[in-house]
Short mmCIF file of C-alpha atoms in Angstrom, two decimals:
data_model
loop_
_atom_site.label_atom_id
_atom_site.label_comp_id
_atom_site.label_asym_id
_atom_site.label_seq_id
_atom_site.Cartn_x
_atom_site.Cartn_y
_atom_site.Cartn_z
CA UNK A 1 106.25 95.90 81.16
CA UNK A 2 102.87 97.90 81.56
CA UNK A 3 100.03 97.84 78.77
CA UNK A 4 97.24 100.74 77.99
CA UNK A 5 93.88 100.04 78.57
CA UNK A 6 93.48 99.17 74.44
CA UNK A 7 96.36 97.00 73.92
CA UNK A 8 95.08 94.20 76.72
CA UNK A 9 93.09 91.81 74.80
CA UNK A 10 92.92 89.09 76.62
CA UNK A 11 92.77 87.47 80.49
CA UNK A 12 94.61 84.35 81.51
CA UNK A 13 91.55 82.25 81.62
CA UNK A 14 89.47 83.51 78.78
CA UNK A 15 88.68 86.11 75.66
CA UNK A 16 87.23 88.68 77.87
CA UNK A 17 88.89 92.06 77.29
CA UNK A 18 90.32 93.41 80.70
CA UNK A 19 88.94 96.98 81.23
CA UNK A 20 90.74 99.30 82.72
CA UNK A 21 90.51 103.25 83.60
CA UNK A 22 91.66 105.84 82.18
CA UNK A 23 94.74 106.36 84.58
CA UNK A 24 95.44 102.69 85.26
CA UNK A 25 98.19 100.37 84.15
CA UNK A 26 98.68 96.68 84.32
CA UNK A 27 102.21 95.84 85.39
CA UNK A 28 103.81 92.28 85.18
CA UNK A 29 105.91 90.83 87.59
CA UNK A 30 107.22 87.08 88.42
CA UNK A 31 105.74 86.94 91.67
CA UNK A 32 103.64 89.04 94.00
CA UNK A 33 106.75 89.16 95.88
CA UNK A 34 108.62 90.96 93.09
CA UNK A 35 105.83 93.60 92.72
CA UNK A 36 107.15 97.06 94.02
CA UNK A 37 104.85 98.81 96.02
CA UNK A 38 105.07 102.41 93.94
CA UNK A 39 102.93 100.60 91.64
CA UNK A 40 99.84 100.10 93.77
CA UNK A 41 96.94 102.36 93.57
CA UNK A 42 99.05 105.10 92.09
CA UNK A 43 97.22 108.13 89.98
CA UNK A 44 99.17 109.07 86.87
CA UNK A 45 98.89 112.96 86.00
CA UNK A 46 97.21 114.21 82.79
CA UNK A 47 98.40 117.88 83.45
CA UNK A 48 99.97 119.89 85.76
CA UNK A 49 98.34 119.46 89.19
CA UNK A 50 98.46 121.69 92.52
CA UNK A 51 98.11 119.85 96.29
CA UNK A 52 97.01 122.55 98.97
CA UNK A 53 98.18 122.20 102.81
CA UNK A 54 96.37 124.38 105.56
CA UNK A 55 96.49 124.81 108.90
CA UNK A 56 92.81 124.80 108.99
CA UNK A 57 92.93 121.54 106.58
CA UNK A 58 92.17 118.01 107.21
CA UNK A 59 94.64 114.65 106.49
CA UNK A 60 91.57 113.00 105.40
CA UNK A 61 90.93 115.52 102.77
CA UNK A 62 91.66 114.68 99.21
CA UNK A 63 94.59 118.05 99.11
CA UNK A 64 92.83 119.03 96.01
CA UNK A 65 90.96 121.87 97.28
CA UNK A 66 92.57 125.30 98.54
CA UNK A 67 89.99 125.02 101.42
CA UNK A 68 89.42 123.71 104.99
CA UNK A 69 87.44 121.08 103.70
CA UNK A 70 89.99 120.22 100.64
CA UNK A 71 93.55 120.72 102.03
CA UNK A 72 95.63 118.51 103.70
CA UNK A 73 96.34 119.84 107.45
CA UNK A 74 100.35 119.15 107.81
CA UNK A 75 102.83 119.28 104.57
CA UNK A 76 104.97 115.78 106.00
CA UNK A 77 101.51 114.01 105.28
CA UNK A 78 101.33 115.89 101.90
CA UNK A 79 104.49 115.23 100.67
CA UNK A 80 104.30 111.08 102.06
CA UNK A 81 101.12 110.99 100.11
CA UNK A 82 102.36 111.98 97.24
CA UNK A 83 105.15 109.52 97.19
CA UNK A 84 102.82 106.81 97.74
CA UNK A 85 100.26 107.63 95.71
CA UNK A 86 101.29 110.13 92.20
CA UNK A 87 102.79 109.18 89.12
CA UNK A 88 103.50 112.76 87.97
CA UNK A 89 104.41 111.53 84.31
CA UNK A 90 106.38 114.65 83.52
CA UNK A 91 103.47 117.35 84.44
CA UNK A 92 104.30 119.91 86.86
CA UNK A 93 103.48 119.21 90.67
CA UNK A 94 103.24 121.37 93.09
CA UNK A 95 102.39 121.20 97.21
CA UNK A 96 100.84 124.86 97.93
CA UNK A 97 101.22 125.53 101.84
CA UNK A 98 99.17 128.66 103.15
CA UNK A 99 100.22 130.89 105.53
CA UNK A 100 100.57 129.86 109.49
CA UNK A 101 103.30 128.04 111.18
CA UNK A 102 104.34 124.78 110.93
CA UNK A 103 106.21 122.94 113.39
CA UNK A 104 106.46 119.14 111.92
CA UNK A 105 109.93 118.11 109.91
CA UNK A 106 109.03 118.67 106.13
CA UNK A 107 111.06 115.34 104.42
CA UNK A 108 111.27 115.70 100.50
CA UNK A 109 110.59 112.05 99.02
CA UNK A 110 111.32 110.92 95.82
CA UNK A 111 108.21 111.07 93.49
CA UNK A 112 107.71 108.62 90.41
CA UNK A 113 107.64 109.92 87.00
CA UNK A 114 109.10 113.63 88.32
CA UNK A 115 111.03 115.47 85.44
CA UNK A 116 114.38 115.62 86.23
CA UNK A 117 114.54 118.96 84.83
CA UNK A 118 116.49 122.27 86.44
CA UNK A 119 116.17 124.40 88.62
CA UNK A 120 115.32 127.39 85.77
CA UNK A 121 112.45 124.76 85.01
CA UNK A 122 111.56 122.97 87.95
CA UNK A 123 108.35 120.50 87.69
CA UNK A 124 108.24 119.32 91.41
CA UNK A 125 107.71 122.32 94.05
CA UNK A 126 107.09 122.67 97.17
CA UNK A 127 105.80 126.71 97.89
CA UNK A 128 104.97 128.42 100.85
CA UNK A 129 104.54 132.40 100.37
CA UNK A 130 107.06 134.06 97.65
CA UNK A 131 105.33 137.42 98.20
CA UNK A 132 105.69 137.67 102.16
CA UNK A 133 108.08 135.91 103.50
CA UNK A 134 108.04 134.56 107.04
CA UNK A 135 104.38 134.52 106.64
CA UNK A 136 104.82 130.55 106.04
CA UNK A 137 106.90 129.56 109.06
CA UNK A 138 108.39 125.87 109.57
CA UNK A 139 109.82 126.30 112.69
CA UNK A 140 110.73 122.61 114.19
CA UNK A 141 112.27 122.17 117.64
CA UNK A 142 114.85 119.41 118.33
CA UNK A 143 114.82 118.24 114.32
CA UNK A 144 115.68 119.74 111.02
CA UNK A 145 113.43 122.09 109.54
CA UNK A 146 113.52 120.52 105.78
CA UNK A 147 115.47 117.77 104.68
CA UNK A 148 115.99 115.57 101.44
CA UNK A 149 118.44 112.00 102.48
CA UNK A 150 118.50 109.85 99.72
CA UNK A 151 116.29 111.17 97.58
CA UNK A 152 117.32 111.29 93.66
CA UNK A 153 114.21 113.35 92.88
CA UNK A 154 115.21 116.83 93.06
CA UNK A 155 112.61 119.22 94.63
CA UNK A 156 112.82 123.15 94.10
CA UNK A 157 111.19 124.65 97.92
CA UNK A 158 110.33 128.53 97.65
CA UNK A 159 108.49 130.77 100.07
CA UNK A 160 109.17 129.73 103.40
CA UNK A 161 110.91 130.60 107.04
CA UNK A 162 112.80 128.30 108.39
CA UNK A 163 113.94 128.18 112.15
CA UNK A 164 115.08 125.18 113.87
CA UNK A 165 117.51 123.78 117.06
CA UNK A 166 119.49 121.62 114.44
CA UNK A 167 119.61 122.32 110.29
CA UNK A 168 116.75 124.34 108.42
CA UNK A 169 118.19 122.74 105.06
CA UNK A 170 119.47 119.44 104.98
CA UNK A 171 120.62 117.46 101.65
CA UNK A 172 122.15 114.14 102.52
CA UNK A 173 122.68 111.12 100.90
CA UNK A 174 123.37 112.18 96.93
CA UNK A 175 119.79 114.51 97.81
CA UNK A 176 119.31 117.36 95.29
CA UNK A 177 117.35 120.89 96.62
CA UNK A 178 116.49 123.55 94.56
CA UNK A 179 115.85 126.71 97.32
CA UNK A 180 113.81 129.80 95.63
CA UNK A 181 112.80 132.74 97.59
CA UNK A 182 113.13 131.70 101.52
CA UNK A 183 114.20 133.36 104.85
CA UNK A 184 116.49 131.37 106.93
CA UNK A 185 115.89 132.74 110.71
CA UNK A 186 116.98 131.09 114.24
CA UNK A 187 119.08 127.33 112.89
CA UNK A 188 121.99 125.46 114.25
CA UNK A 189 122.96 125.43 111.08
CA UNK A 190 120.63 127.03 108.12
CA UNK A 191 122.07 125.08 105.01
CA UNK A 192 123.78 121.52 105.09
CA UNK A 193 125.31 119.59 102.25
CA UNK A 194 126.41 115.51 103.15
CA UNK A 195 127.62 112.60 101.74
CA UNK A 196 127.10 113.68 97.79
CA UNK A 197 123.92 115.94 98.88
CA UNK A 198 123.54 119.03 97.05
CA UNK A 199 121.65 122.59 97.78
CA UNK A 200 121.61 125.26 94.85
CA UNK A 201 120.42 128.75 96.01
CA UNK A 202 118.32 129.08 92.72
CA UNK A 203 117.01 132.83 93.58
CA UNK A 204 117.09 135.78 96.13
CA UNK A 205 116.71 135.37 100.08
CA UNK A 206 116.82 136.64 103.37
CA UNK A 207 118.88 136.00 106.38
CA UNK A 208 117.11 136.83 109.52
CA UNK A 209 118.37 134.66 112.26
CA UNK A 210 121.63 133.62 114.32
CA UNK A 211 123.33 130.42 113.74
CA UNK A 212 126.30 128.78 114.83
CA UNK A 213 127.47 128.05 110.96
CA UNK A 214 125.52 129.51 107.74
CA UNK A 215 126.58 127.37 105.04
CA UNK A 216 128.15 123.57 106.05
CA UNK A 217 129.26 121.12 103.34
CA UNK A 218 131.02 117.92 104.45
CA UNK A 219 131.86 114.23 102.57
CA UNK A 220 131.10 115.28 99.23
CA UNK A 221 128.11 118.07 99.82
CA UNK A 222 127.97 120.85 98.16
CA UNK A 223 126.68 124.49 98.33
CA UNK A 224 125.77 126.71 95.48
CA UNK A 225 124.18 129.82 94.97
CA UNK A 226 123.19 130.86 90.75
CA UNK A 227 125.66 134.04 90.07
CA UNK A 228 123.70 137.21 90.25
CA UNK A 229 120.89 136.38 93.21
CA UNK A 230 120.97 139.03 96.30
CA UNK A 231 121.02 137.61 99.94
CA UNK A 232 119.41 140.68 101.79
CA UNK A 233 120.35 140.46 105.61
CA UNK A 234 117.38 141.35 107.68
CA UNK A 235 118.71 143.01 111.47
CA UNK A 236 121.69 141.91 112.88
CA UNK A 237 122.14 137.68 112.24
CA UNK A 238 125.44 136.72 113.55
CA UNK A 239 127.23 133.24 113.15
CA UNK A 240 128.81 131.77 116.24
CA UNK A 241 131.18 129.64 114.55
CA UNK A 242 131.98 130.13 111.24
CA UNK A 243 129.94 131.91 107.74
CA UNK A 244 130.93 128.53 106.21
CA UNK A 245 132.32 125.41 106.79
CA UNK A 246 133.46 123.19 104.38
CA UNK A 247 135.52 119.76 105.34
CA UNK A 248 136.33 116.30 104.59
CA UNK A 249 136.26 116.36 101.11
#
């Protein structure tokens, strides 16, 4: 159980009223042993909060600045520190990546308190540039691009290229990604569904780059795309293998 800061009245060795701040919670466990570590040191919003990630940016920064000196410097650090660190209490959250290229694995972590929401009203995002795309570029050799594995906190991702030797998009492990406006260029494989994973194609976007398979579902993934959104082909993208692949169940 966890207690406000004005229903504590008393501490375990006296009448002194335990003060606490404005964001903080007391939580009580058995042992120290049975205390889970999301609980430490964690911020709960107040309102709907924006992280910023630059490629002039710092990992020492505090990400709440859209500036050299605010913004993180790579978005696997952003999106780590905010699973370590954010209660998002059912505000809006969203990791704003300017433009440049990226070439890091982006992993989508599970984020305490996230709304589980939908897609048409998605609290947790992760956006690169909706207005230009290709102008935020996660292009990752030897790796995936983006992927979600295990992760029951669904994440909507909008305004970014992806180009990679393996998957752009992976969902694995029962995973849940929302995909917006993006351009899929150069991928082994641009979109990948495993093991219960799931990737709904929420709005329009852009194929730009060969692959060997487009779309791959497998073990219980699953592939969808919201009736009515336009995939616009940009040159001549061909698939070596297959459009889309869908096996073992």
């Amino acid at each position: 159980p966890s207690f406000t800061r004005t229903t504590v009245e008393k501490s375990s060795n006296g009448t002194s009223r335990i003060s606490l701040s404005a964001f903080a919670e007391i939580v009580i466990c058995p042992s120290a042993a049975d205390l889970n570590p999301i609980y430490l040191l964690r911020t709960r919003l107040e309102a709907d909060t924006t992280y910023y990630v630059r490629t002039d940016g710092s990992n020492s920064n505090t990400g709440l600045a859209d500036t050299a000196g605010g913004a993180w410097l790579t978005i696997p650090y952003g999106t780590a520190w905010l699973r370590d660190n954010i209660d998002q209490n059912g505000y809006k959250l969203v990791l704003q990546v300017g433009d440049g290229t990226y070439t890091a694995r982006v992993d989508l972590w599970p984020i305490v308190g996230a709304d589980p929401g939908g897609w048409a009203t998605s609290e947790l995002v992760l956006r690169g540039n909706t207005t230009t795309l290709g102008n935020v570029l996660v292009n990752v050799s030897g790796d995936n691009a983006l992927q979600a594995v295990n992760n029951i906190t669904a994440w909507r991702v909008e305004g970014f290229e992806f180009r990679s030797t393996a998957v752009g998009v992976l969902a694995d492990f029962n995973s849940n990604i929302y995909l917006g406006k993006n351009k899929f260029g150069a991928c082994a494989i641009h979109r990948q569904a495993l093991y219960g994973g799931k990737i709904e194609g929420v709005d329009d976007y852009t194929w730009s780059g060969n692959c060997s398979v487009h779309d791959f579902a497998s073990k219980g993934g699953q592939i969808l795309n919201v009736s009515g959104k336009t995939v616009t082909i940009s040159g001549t993208p061909s698939c070596s293998t297959a459009f889309a692949v869908a096996q073992d169940g």
